[in-house]
Amino acid sequence: MSSGDESTLTDHSDHLAIRSLEDVSEPVDPRITPIHRPTNDVLDESYVHQLSEYVHHEKHAHEFIEKPNEEEPLYIEFEKGDPRNPINFTSRRKWIITLTACFFTALSAAAASTYNMGWPSMIRDLNCTEFQATIGLSLYCLGFAVVPLVSASFSEEFGRQPLYIASTIGFALMHLMIALSQNIQTVQIARFLSGAFGSTGSTMVGGSVADIWLPHERGLPMSLFAVAAIAATGLGPLAAGWMEMNPRLEWRWIQWIHLTVTGVFAVSIPILMKETRSSVLLTRMAKKLRKTTGDKRYRARVEDERASLRTLIYISCTRPIYLLFTEPVVASFSLWVGFAWGILYVLIESIAPVFRTLHNFNQGEIGTVFIAFFIGSILGFFTNLYQEKLYQKTVGRRGPEARLYSSMFAAILFPAAMFIYAWCTLPGIHWISLAIGITLFTWALFIIYLAVFTYLADWYLRPIRIFCPCWSKSQSKHYGNNLPSVHRCNVQQPNIQMGQHPLRVYRSDNDSYSSHSVLQGTCYPG
């Protein structure tokens, strides 16, 4: 097919458009060149068979030797308005998918903080130290940080829906493991695995939202995602604190309740969720088309980086590192949201000793303090409504940087909130001052969190953008993993922690939207 030529398959493909390499719009990793492209003969070869050949050192067809007589591939794409394309789903279907995914986010966020509320009875029942219990919080963060760097690539190959199902089932089983634990070591292992499975509810949801909503439509769905991620961090302890106060419930029943809710949710996923990854859908259609027509030239563009096991592993495992070291935008935002999220876990770990020691709160009252996280999230939600108005007004001349108005305000509010919280940890100061500091901190964190996800989702096209939020989240959990285990709240001496300001990525009105020099050569502005 010559450059610029375009046609439509009608007999076997249900009106899929076919294009040449020059005309195909679906992008792949920029490191993929025609020499890496698998031959037509091996597109449907299973990874198990490829692995067997590599293990037995057999010569493999994926050695990227270009066949001189092989015809150029025919790339299939959705036609404009095709209802099978996730971006063209009905609004009702989009909202069902969004709310279902956000509920998983809320479950994984609540599991992180409700664990802390059960420490008193857990320490008593398992005969462990407070430090050993604290390690369970850190290991949850570690699972969040490390596993998505690998598991995110699974959604590229197998789709998002299977990963949601598998992760939810594993997440539920880890609650069961904790509830039945007879020693702290079992709890710690289960917490790490719980963070590993629960990470899908955080790192994958932003990608799911970006799959089905156009950039100008993402403001409200992404706000709900941020509300689920942050507000649930407070709502979970609100209930768990009073459960810990009940001698018939305590820490084990906190896990039993989580197990019940997560189990019901796991059953609902196949009903409510549909596959949203368009490249996965196109790959399935291309395989079906090759089988029905016998013509092996048909392929999805993304199969150029997936058909070979070696290329798939190389691209998937190195893409986050590649982006971190080649994209200043990814690196700077990852450090910023990572620092902010790490401080969140320090704050979560400090609330109980501060309010118990200074203000004589019981465990139920300490859990109620966490309602400040919910209030801060609501403030952030309404702030984003104003941010969306600014975005719609200025996106034409500023591009994705129009997402960053509110984050400049948050960059100032964030350290101010930490200053308030730190200097109010004195016996003579009313506890409401601490609650105000927590609320302001959560307000700023909400804005930062949302700005990072929406900005990166807008700038990076589909094969790339899932890993940008994933890496940012992984960096944040890395901070969270290290900070709580070494932090101890000293209620006698206020601890001032300085916030960090975002790198200046905001441009003047005179800058052109299309001339984002930072991104040139690697990713392509959408």
Short mmCIF file of N, CA, C and O in Angstrom, two decimals, residues 58 219 222 259 290 292 364:
data_model
loop_
_atom_site.label_atom_id
_atom_site.label_comp_id
_atom_site.label_asym_id
_atom_site.label_seq_id
_atom_site.Cartn_x
_atom_site.Cartn_y
_atom_site.Cartn_z
N GLU A 58 17.64 -22.61 20.22
CA GLU A 58 17.32 -22.84 18.82
C GLU A 58 17.29 -21.52 18.08
O GLU A 58 16.95 -20.48 18.63
N GLY A 219 -11.46 15.89 33.11
CA GLY A 219 -11.37 16.62 34.36
C GLY A 219 -12.18 15.99 35.49
O GLY A 219 -11.65 15.69 36.56
N MET A 222 -11.14 12.20 36.37
CA MET A 222 -9.87 12.16 37.09
C MET A 222 -10.03 12.73 38.50
O MET A 222 -9.35 12.30 39.44
N LEU A 259 -12.21 -8.01 53.41
CA LEU A 259 -12.35 -9.21 52.58
C LEU A 259 -13.74 -9.31 51.99
O LEU A 259 -13.91 -9.63 50.80
N ARG A 290 -6.31 -12.59 10.62
CA ARG A 290 -5.30 -13.45 10.01
C ARG A 290 -5.80 -14.90 9.91
O ARG A 290 -5.50 -15.61 8.95
N THR A 292 -9.06 -15.91 9.76
CA THR A 292 -10.20 -16.08 8.85
C THR A 292 -9.81 -15.87 7.39
O THR A 292 -10.38 -16.50 6.50
N GLY A 364 -11.00 5.15 68.82
CA GLY A 364 -12.13 5.57 67.99
C GLY A 364 -12.06 7.04 67.65
O GLY A 364 -12.34 7.45 66.51
#
